[in-house]
Amino acid sequence: MPQDTAVRRLHARVLARRSAPAPSFLLNDEEFRFAADCERMRVDRNGSVLSLLLIRLPRGHAATTDVTFMARLLEGRLRLTDTPGELSDGRIAVLLPDTPSEGAWKVATDLSEVYPPGPTRPECDVLVYPPHRKLGDDDSELEEEASEAATELASEGEAVEPTDSEFFFAKSTPPWKRAIDVLGAIVGLTLASPVILTAAAAIKATSPGPAFFVQKREGLGGQSFQMWKLRTMHQGADDLKEQLLELSQQDGPAFKMRKDPRTTRLGRLLRWTSIDELPQFWNVLRGEMSLVGPRPLPVAESQACETWHRRRLSVNPGMTCTWQVSGRGAVSFDEWVRMDLQYARNRSVWQDVKLIVTTLPALLFHRGMR
C-alpha cells in the first residue's frame, strides 16, 4: 500500500475513533507506532517538536474499566491533532505534535491530579523528539519547568525514568533475523578464527600496539556499543583525524579516505580484503549488530547527522547492507542514508539472504573505496 494512502486511512481511523466507545478511542500498538513514524517524518521535514506522553496504570488498576476511564480523561483533555493509543506492553501513549516537554508534563499533571494522591496514580514519562535539539535561553527555562513538573510527580510516587525518544522508535529484531544472525555469527567465527588469529599475530609483529581496535559506535535507537575490528592504523591515529577531515572523499559527517596516511602497510591489505571487519561476528553474536543492517558510524559522526539521517538507527546496525554491495564510495551521504532507510522499511528473509550472498562478490571485486 502506498504510504500516502496508508496515512489517509490512518487519519480517517483516528477521526472515527474520536466518536467510538472507549477504549476503542485508543489506537492499537501497530496503528499508534505507524502514526508515530508519520509524526516523526513531519518533524524531520518542518523542524518542529513532538512530545510523547507514556502512561502506565498501577498494578491492580489496569483492568479494562481503568483503561476506559483513562481513555475518557484523554478524550476530554486532548486536542484534535493529538493521537492516543494503547501499546502492547499495556502502557497508554499519546502523541502531542508541536508540544515541548513542559506542555506534555502539564498534560501528565492534569491527568494525574484526577486520581487521589498515592499509589493509585498512574506513572508518567515524557519523551521529546528530536532528543538532541539545541536549547536557547527561553527553551532552557521551559526545560527547567518541565524538570520541576517531573520531580513533583516523582515525589508523589510516579516513576519518572528519562528515556531517549529515538529508542522508542527503534524496531525490535524479528526472531527469524536473530536466528540467522546467531547461526551466521557462529559459523563465521568458526571459519574466520584462524584468519583472525593469523592477522592479529601479523599486526603485533609489524607495528607497536594492540592487535584489535575497539571503537564506540552508535547502534539501535542511538545506544552506543563497542565495535571490534583488527587494527589497521598506527597508534594515535584518532588524534590525527581532525587534520584530515577536509580531505574526506565522502560528503556529510562520515569520514572516508581512499589512501588514509594513518593506515599501516599490513592494514591496507586487511582493509582491502575486509579481513579487518571479521571480529564483528562477535558483535553480531552479542546482539549489538546484525549480519545485515546499516553500517554503524562512530558516535561523533552519528551525532553530527541531520535528524532524518538518524532514522537509520531504528534497526540494528549490520556488517553489510545495500551501501556495501552497490554504492560504497560512489554515492552521496544522503543517498547512502536513503538506501539504509529503504532496507529498514523492507526487511525480509529474502532481502537479508540476497545482501549476504551479494556481499562476497562485492568484496572480491573491490567495489567502491574502503
Short mmCIF file of C-alpha atoms in Angstrom, two decimals:
data_model
loop_
_atom_site.label_atom_id
_atom_site.label_comp_id
_atom_site.label_asym_id
_atom_site.label_seq_id
_atom_site.Cartn_x
_atom_site.Cartn_y
_atom_site.Cartn_z
CA MET A 1 0.00 0.00 0.00
CA PRO A 2 1.47 3.43 -0.90
CA GLN A 3 2.47 5.33 2.21
CA ASP A 4 0.31 8.42 1.48
CA THR A 5 -2.78 6.18 1.15
CA ALA A 6 -1.93 4.47 4.43
CA VAL A 7 -1.57 7.87 6.12
CA ARG A 8 -5.00 8.99 4.87
CA ARG A 9 -6.61 5.78 6.07
CA LEU A 10 -4.97 6.10 9.47
CA HIS A 11 -6.13 9.72 9.77
CA ALA A 12 -9.69 8.66 8.94
CA ARG A 13 -9.44 5.87 11.53
CA VAL A 14 -8.25 8.33 14.19
CA LEU A 15 -11.18 10.67 13.46
CA ALA A 16 -13.61 7.74 13.55
CA ARG A 17 -12.30 6.61 16.91
CA ARG A 18 -12.96 10.04 18.37
CA SER A 19 -16.63 9.10 18.48
CA ALA A 20 -16.11 5.43 19.31
CA PRO A 21 -16.75 3.95 22.77
CA ALA A 22 -13.64 3.86 24.98
CA PRO A 23 -11.22 2.15 24.94
CA SER A 24 -11.77 1.88 21.15
CA PHE A 25 -10.87 5.57 21.25
CA LEU A 26 -7.29 4.33 21.61
CA LEU A 27 -5.33 3.11 18.60
CA ASN A 28 -3.77 -0.32 18.91
CA ASP A 29 0.02 -0.74 19.10
CA GLU A 30 0.59 -1.19 15.35
CA GLU A 31 -1.62 1.76 14.40
CA PHE A 32 -0.07 4.00 17.04
CA ARG A 33 3.52 3.24 16.02
CA PHE A 34 2.64 3.93 12.39
CA ALA A 35 1.14 7.27 13.44
CA ALA A 36 4.28 7.99 15.49
CA ASP A 37 6.50 7.30 12.48
CA CYS A 38 4.40 9.67 10.37
CA GLU A 39 4.68 12.41 13.01
CA ARG A 40 8.42 11.87 13.27
CA MET A 41 8.80 12.34 9.50
CA ARG A 42 6.73 15.51 9.72
CA VAL A 43 9.04 16.84 12.43
CA ASP A 44 12.07 15.97 10.31
CA ARG A 45 10.63 17.98 7.42
CA ASN A 46 9.47 21.12 9.22
CA GLY A 47 11.84 21.28 12.19
CA SER A 48 9.06 21.30 14.81
CA VAL A 49 8.97 19.24 18.01
CA LEU A 50 6.98 16.16 19.05
CA SER A 51 6.33 15.05 22.62
CA LEU A 52 5.31 11.52 23.52
CA LEU A 53 3.47 11.02 26.80
CA LEU A 54 3.68 7.49 28.20
CA ILE A 55 1.23 6.46 30.93
CA ARG A 56 1.37 3.24 32.90
CA LEU A 57 -1.56 2.41 35.15
CA PRO A 58 -0.52 0.93 38.53
CA ARG A 59 -0.69 -2.81 39.11
CA GLY A 60 -4.15 -3.80 40.14
CA HIS A 61 -5.57 -0.73 38.41
CA ALA A 62 -5.06 -1.68 34.78
CA ALA A 63 -8.27 -3.55 34.07
CA THR A 64 -10.46 -2.71 31.10
CA THR A 65 -12.56 -0.37 33.22
CA ASP A 66 -9.43 1.53 34.32
CA VAL A 67 -8.20 1.83 30.72
CA THR A 68 -11.67 3.03 29.73
CA PHE A 69 -11.58 5.68 32.47
CA MET A 70 -8.15 6.94 31.30
CA ALA A 71 -9.35 6.93 27.68
CA ARG A 72 -12.30 9.14 28.67
CA LEU A 73 -9.96 11.50 30.54
CA LEU A 74 -7.78 11.77 27.44
CA GLU A 75 -10.79 12.30 25.21
CA GLY A 76 -11.76 15.35 27.24
CA ARG A 77 -8.20 16.70 27.55
CA LEU A 78 -6.56 16.20 24.15
CA ARG A 79 -6.61 18.34 21.03
CA LEU A 80 -7.89 17.02 17.72
CA THR A 81 -4.29 16.80 16.47
CA ASP A 82 -3.18 14.62 19.42
CA THR A 83 -3.18 10.85 18.95
CA PRO A 84 -3.72 8.37 21.83
CA GLY A 85 -3.01 4.65 21.70
CA GLU A 86 -2.51 1.53 23.79
CA LEU A 87 0.88 -0.18 23.44
CA SER A 88 1.40 -3.93 23.53
CA ASP A 89 3.10 -3.67 26.94
CA GLY A 90 -0.05 -2.17 28.47
CA ARG A 91 1.08 1.45 28.54
CA ILE A 92 -1.13 4.19 27.16
CA ALA A 93 0.76 6.58 24.85
CA VAL A 94 -0.16 9.98 23.46
CA LEU A 95 1.44 11.82 20.53
CA LEU A 96 1.49 15.57 21.20
CA PRO A 97 2.60 17.38 18.00
CA ASP A 98 4.18 20.84 18.27
CA THR A 99 4.35 20.42 22.04
CA PRO A 100 7.58 20.86 24.03
CA SER A 101 8.24 18.77 27.11
CA GLU A 102 6.77 21.25 29.59
CA GLY A 103 3.44 21.15 27.72
CA ALA A 104 3.47 17.35 27.81
CA TRP A 105 4.21 17.36 31.53
CA LYS A 106 1.30 19.77 32.03
CA VAL A 107 -0.99 17.18 30.40
CA ALA A 108 0.53 14.46 32.60
CA THR A 109 -0.03 16.56 35.72
CA ASP A 110 -3.63 17.33 34.79
CA LEU A 111 -4.37 13.64 34.27
CA SER A 112 -2.64 12.57 37.49
CA GLU A 113 -4.48 15.11 39.63
CA VAL A 114 -7.79 13.44 38.77
CA TYR A 115 -6.60 10.49 40.89
CA PRO A 116 -6.15 10.76 44.67
CA PRO A 117 -2.52 11.10 45.85
CA GLY A 118 -0.79 7.79 46.43
CA PRO A 119 -0.12 4.50 44.66
CA THR A 120 -3.27 4.63 42.54
CA ARG A 121 -1.91 7.49 40.44
CA PRO A 122 -0.56 6.50 37.00
CA GLU A 123 3.16 6.54 36.26
CA CYS A 124 4.04 9.12 33.58
CA ASP A 125 7.05 9.70 31.38
CA VAL A 126 7.66 12.20 28.59
CA LEU A 127 9.90 11.67 25.55
CA VAL A 128 10.74 14.50 23.16
CA TYR A 129 11.66 14.19 19.50
CA PRO A 130 14.15 15.22 18.30
CA PRO A 131 16.00 14.37 21.50
CA HIS A 132 19.15 16.34 20.65
CA ARG A 133 17.51 19.69 19.88
CA LYS A 134 19.76 22.59 20.88
CA LEU A 135 18.16 24.78 23.54
CA GLY A 136 18.08 28.55 23.56
CA ASP A 137 17.69 30.67 26.70
CA ASP A 138 13.87 30.54 26.56
CA ASP A 139 13.96 26.80 25.93
CA SER A 140 16.24 26.30 28.92
CA GLU A 141 13.70 27.98 31.19
CA LEU A 142 10.92 25.80 29.78
CA GLU A 143 13.03 22.67 30.23
CA GLU A 144 13.61 23.70 33.86
CA GLU A 145 9.83 23.99 34.37
CA ALA A 146 9.36 20.55 32.78
CA SER A 147 12.01 19.10 35.09
CA GLU A 148 10.21 20.59 38.10
CA ALA A 149 6.93 19.02 36.94
CA ALA A 150 8.61 15.64 36.55
CA THR A 151 10.19 15.94 40.00
CA GLU A 152 6.83 16.85 41.52
CA LEU A 153 5.17 13.79 40.01
CA ALA A 154 8.06 11.60 41.13
CA SER A 155 7.72 12.86 44.69
CA GLU A 156 4.10 11.73 44.64
CA GLY A 157 5.02 8.18 43.80
CA GLU A 158 5.32 8.45 40.00
CA ALA A 159 8.17 6.50 38.42
CA VAL A 160 9.74 9.01 36.04
CA GLU A 161 12.64 7.49 34.13
CA PRO A 162 14.26 9.54 31.35
CA THR A 163 14.28 7.62 28.07
CA ASP A 164 15.56 8.68 24.66
CA SER A 165 12.74 9.06 22.15
CA GLU A 166 14.93 7.53 19.41
CA PHE A 167 14.90 4.24 21.28
CA PHE A 168 11.08 4.29 21.35
CA PHE A 169 11.09 4.43 17.54
CA ALA A 170 13.58 1.57 17.29
CA LYS A 171 12.21 -1.66 15.81
CA SER A 172 12.81 -4.95 17.56
CA THR A 173 14.79 -7.60 15.71
CA PRO A 174 12.43 -10.24 14.25
CA PRO A 175 13.01 -13.81 15.53
CA TRP A 176 13.88 -15.03 12.02
CA LYS A 177 16.56 -12.35 11.72
CA ARG A 178 18.07 -13.08 15.12
CA ALA A 179 18.17 -16.79 14.25
CA ILE A 180 20.08 -16.03 11.03
CA ASP A 181 22.42 -13.73 12.95
CA VAL A 182 23.27 -16.28 15.64
CA LEU A 183 23.80 -19.10 13.15
CA GLY A 184 25.80 -16.86 10.81
CA ALA A 185 27.94 -15.47 13.62
CA ILE A 186 28.78 -18.94 14.98
CA VAL A 187 29.69 -20.23 11.51
CA GLY A 188 31.55 -17.00 10.71
CA LEU A 189 33.63 -17.04 13.89
CA THR A 190 34.41 -20.75 13.45
CA LEU A 191 35.62 -20.33 9.87
CA ALA A 192 37.28 -16.94 10.39
CA SER A 193 39.09 -17.69 13.67
CA PRO A 194 42.30 -18.97 12.00
CA VAL A 195 42.36 -15.90 9.72
CA ILE A 196 41.69 -13.52 12.62
CA LEU A 197 44.40 -15.09 14.81
CA THR A 198 46.94 -15.08 11.97
CA ALA A 199 46.17 -11.44 11.14
CA ALA A 200 46.36 -10.48 14.82
CA ALA A 201 49.78 -12.09 15.14
CA ALA A 202 50.97 -10.29 11.99
CA ILE A 203 49.73 -6.94 13.35
CA LYS A 204 51.62 -7.45 16.63
CA ALA A 205 54.76 -8.42 14.71
CA THR A 206 54.75 -5.46 12.31
CA SER A 207 53.63 -2.46 14.40
CA PRO A 208 53.52 -1.49 18.08
CA GLY A 209 50.13 -1.53 19.78
CA PRO A 210 47.22 -3.91 20.31
CA ALA A 211 46.06 -6.31 17.60
CA PHE A 212 42.43 -5.28 17.97
CA PHE A 213 40.85 -1.86 17.68
CA VAL A 214 37.71 -1.23 19.73
CA GLN A 215 35.69 1.87 18.91
CA LYS A 216 32.44 3.22 20.33
CA ARG A 217 29.70 3.31 17.69
CA GLU A 218 26.00 4.23 17.78
CA GLY A 219 23.59 1.39 17.24
CA LEU A 220 19.91 0.61 17.71
CA GLY A 221 17.99 3.63 18.97
CA GLY A 222 21.19 5.64 19.36
CA GLN A 223 22.59 3.34 22.04
CA SER A 224 26.38 3.13 21.92
CA PHE A 225 28.37 -0.11 21.89
CA GLN A 226 31.98 -1.17 21.44
CA MET A 227 32.63 -2.41 17.89
CA TRP A 228 35.57 -4.74 17.32
CA LYS A 229 37.97 -4.61 14.37
CA LEU A 230 41.52 -5.72 13.64
CA ARG A 231 43.77 -2.69 14.00
CA THR A 232 44.80 -1.29 10.62
CA MET A 233 46.22 2.09 11.68
CA HIS A 234 49.19 3.37 13.62
CA GLN A 235 48.70 4.11 17.30
CA GLY A 236 47.29 7.58 17.93
CA ALA A 237 45.53 7.66 14.56
CA ASP A 238 42.36 9.13 16.07
CA ASP A 239 44.33 12.18 17.22
CA LEU A 240 45.23 12.96 13.58
CA LYS A 241 41.71 12.57 12.19
CA GLU A 242 40.74 16.22 12.66
CA GLN A 243 43.65 17.31 10.46
CA LEU A 244 42.39 15.07 7.63
CA LEU A 245 38.67 15.90 7.75
CA GLU A 246 38.79 18.28 4.78
CA LEU A 247 40.38 15.52 2.68
CA SER A 248 37.44 13.16 3.22
CA GLN A 249 36.14 11.71 -0.05
CA GLN A 250 32.66 11.19 1.42
CA ASP A 251 30.37 14.17 1.91
CA GLY A 252 28.34 14.54 5.08
CA PRO A 253 29.53 13.61 8.57
CA ALA A 254 31.02 10.22 7.61
CA PHE A 255 34.80 10.27 7.13
CA LYS A 256 36.06 8.12 4.23
CA MET A 257 39.52 8.41 2.66
CA ARG A 258 40.88 6.12 -0.05
CA LYS A 259 44.58 6.42 0.87
CA ASP A 260 44.50 7.26 4.55
CA PRO A 261 48.09 8.07 5.65
CA ARG A 262 47.35 6.70 9.12
CA THR A 263 46.99 3.16 7.77
CA THR A 264 49.88 0.70 8.16
CA ARG A 265 51.17 -1.33 5.22
CA LEU A 266 49.58 -4.51 6.61
CA GLY A 267 46.49 -2.51 7.49
CA ARG A 268 45.97 -1.52 3.86
CA LEU A 269 45.90 -5.21 2.92
CA LEU A 270 43.49 -6.05 5.74
CA ARG A 271 41.15 -3.22 4.73
CA TRP A 272 41.40 -4.10 1.02
CA THR A 273 40.33 -7.68 1.77
CA SER A 274 37.88 -6.63 4.56
CA ILE A 275 39.59 -9.07 6.91
CA ASP A 276 39.71 -6.27 9.48
CA GLU A 277 35.91 -6.49 9.78
CA LEU A 278 35.77 -10.20 10.70
CA PRO A 279 35.85 -9.67 14.51
CA GLN A 280 32.43 -8.02 14.19
CA PHE A 281 30.93 -11.52 14.11
CA TRP A 282 31.41 -11.23 17.88
CA ASN A 283 29.25 -8.09 17.96
CA VAL A 284 26.60 -9.95 15.96
CA LEU A 285 26.64 -12.89 18.36
CA ARG A 286 26.21 -10.46 21.28
CA GLY A 287 23.17 -8.89 19.58
CA GLU A 288 24.77 -5.44 19.24
CA MET A 289 24.89 -5.84 15.45
CA SER A 290 23.25 -7.93 12.77
CA LEU A 291 24.73 -9.62 9.71
CA VAL A 292 22.69 -7.19 7.60
CA GLY A 293 21.85 -3.63 8.59
CA PRO A 294 23.05 -0.02 8.25
CA ARG A 295 26.75 0.34 8.96
CA PRO A 296 27.26 1.86 12.43
CA LEU A 297 29.05 5.21 12.47
CA PRO A 298 31.43 6.42 15.19
CA VAL A 299 29.48 8.28 17.88
CA ALA A 300 30.74 11.74 16.88
CA GLU A 301 29.89 11.20 13.20
CA SER A 302 26.48 9.71 14.00
CA GLN A 303 25.54 12.58 16.31
CA ALA A 304 26.59 15.08 13.64
CA CYS A 305 23.96 13.63 11.28
CA GLU A 306 20.81 15.54 10.40
CA THR A 307 17.68 14.45 12.23
CA TRP A 308 16.25 12.49 9.29
CA HIS A 309 19.59 10.70 8.83
CA ARG A 310 19.26 9.27 12.32
CA ARG A 311 16.17 7.29 11.33
CA ARG A 312 18.69 4.69 10.14
CA LEU A 313 19.17 3.90 13.85
CA SER A 314 15.65 2.43 14.02
CA VAL A 315 17.07 -1.02 13.17
CA ASN A 316 20.11 -2.92 14.39
CA PRO A 317 23.35 -1.94 12.58
CA GLY A 318 24.99 -4.58 10.44
CA MET A 319 28.19 -5.89 8.90
CA THR A 320 26.80 -5.35 5.41
CA CYS A 321 23.86 -3.61 3.76
CA THR A 322 22.82 -2.11 0.43
CA TRP A 323 25.51 0.58 0.53
CA GLN A 324 28.28 -2.03 0.90
CA VAL A 325 27.24 -4.03 -2.14
CA SER A 326 26.14 -1.31 -4.54
CA GLY A 327 27.04 2.19 -3.50
CA ARG A 328 30.18 2.28 -1.36
CA GLY A 329 32.32 5.26 -2.30
CA ALA A 330 30.12 6.16 -5.26
CA VAL A 331 27.08 7.90 -3.73
CA SER A 332 26.42 10.94 -1.56
CA PHE A 333 25.82 10.51 2.14
CA ASP A 334 22.16 11.42 1.68
CA GLU A 335 21.77 8.62 -0.87
CA TRP A 336 23.64 6.25 1.45
CA VAL A 337 21.11 7.01 4.19
CA ARG A 338 18.18 6.58 1.78
CA MET A 339 19.50 3.09 0.98
CA ASP A 340 19.58 2.31 4.70
CA LEU A 341 16.05 3.63 5.24
CA GLN A 342 14.73 1.63 2.30
CA TYR A 343 16.28 -1.50 3.79
CA ALA A 344 14.78 -0.71 7.22
CA ARG A 345 11.30 -0.37 5.69
CA ASN A 346 11.53 -3.61 3.71
CA ARG A 347 13.37 -6.07 5.95
CA SER A 348 12.70 -9.67 4.98
CA VAL A 349 14.40 -13.05 4.95
CA TRP A 350 14.86 -12.83 1.19
CA GLN A 351 16.33 -9.33 1.39
CA ASP A 352 18.88 -10.39 4.04
CA VAL A 353 19.88 -13.57 2.21
CA LYS A 354 20.26 -11.61 -1.03
CA LEU A 355 22.53 -8.99 0.60
CA ILE A 356 24.64 -11.64 2.37
CA VAL A 357 25.14 -13.55 -0.89
CA THR A 358 25.97 -10.43 -2.93
CA THR A 359 28.44 -9.10 -0.33
CA LEU A 360 31.14 -11.65 -1.20
CA PRO A 361 31.41 -10.71 -4.91
CA ALA A 362 31.32 -7.03 -3.94
CA LEU A 363 34.38 -7.63 -1.74
CA LEU A 364 36.16 -9.81 -4.30
CA PHE A 365 35.79 -7.15 -7.00
CA HIS A 366 36.51 -4.33 -4.51
CA ARG A 367 33.56 -2.13 -5.42
CA GLY A 368 33.90 1.38 -4.02
CA MET A 369 36.56 2.51 -1.59
CA ARG A 370 37.44 1.39 1.93
#
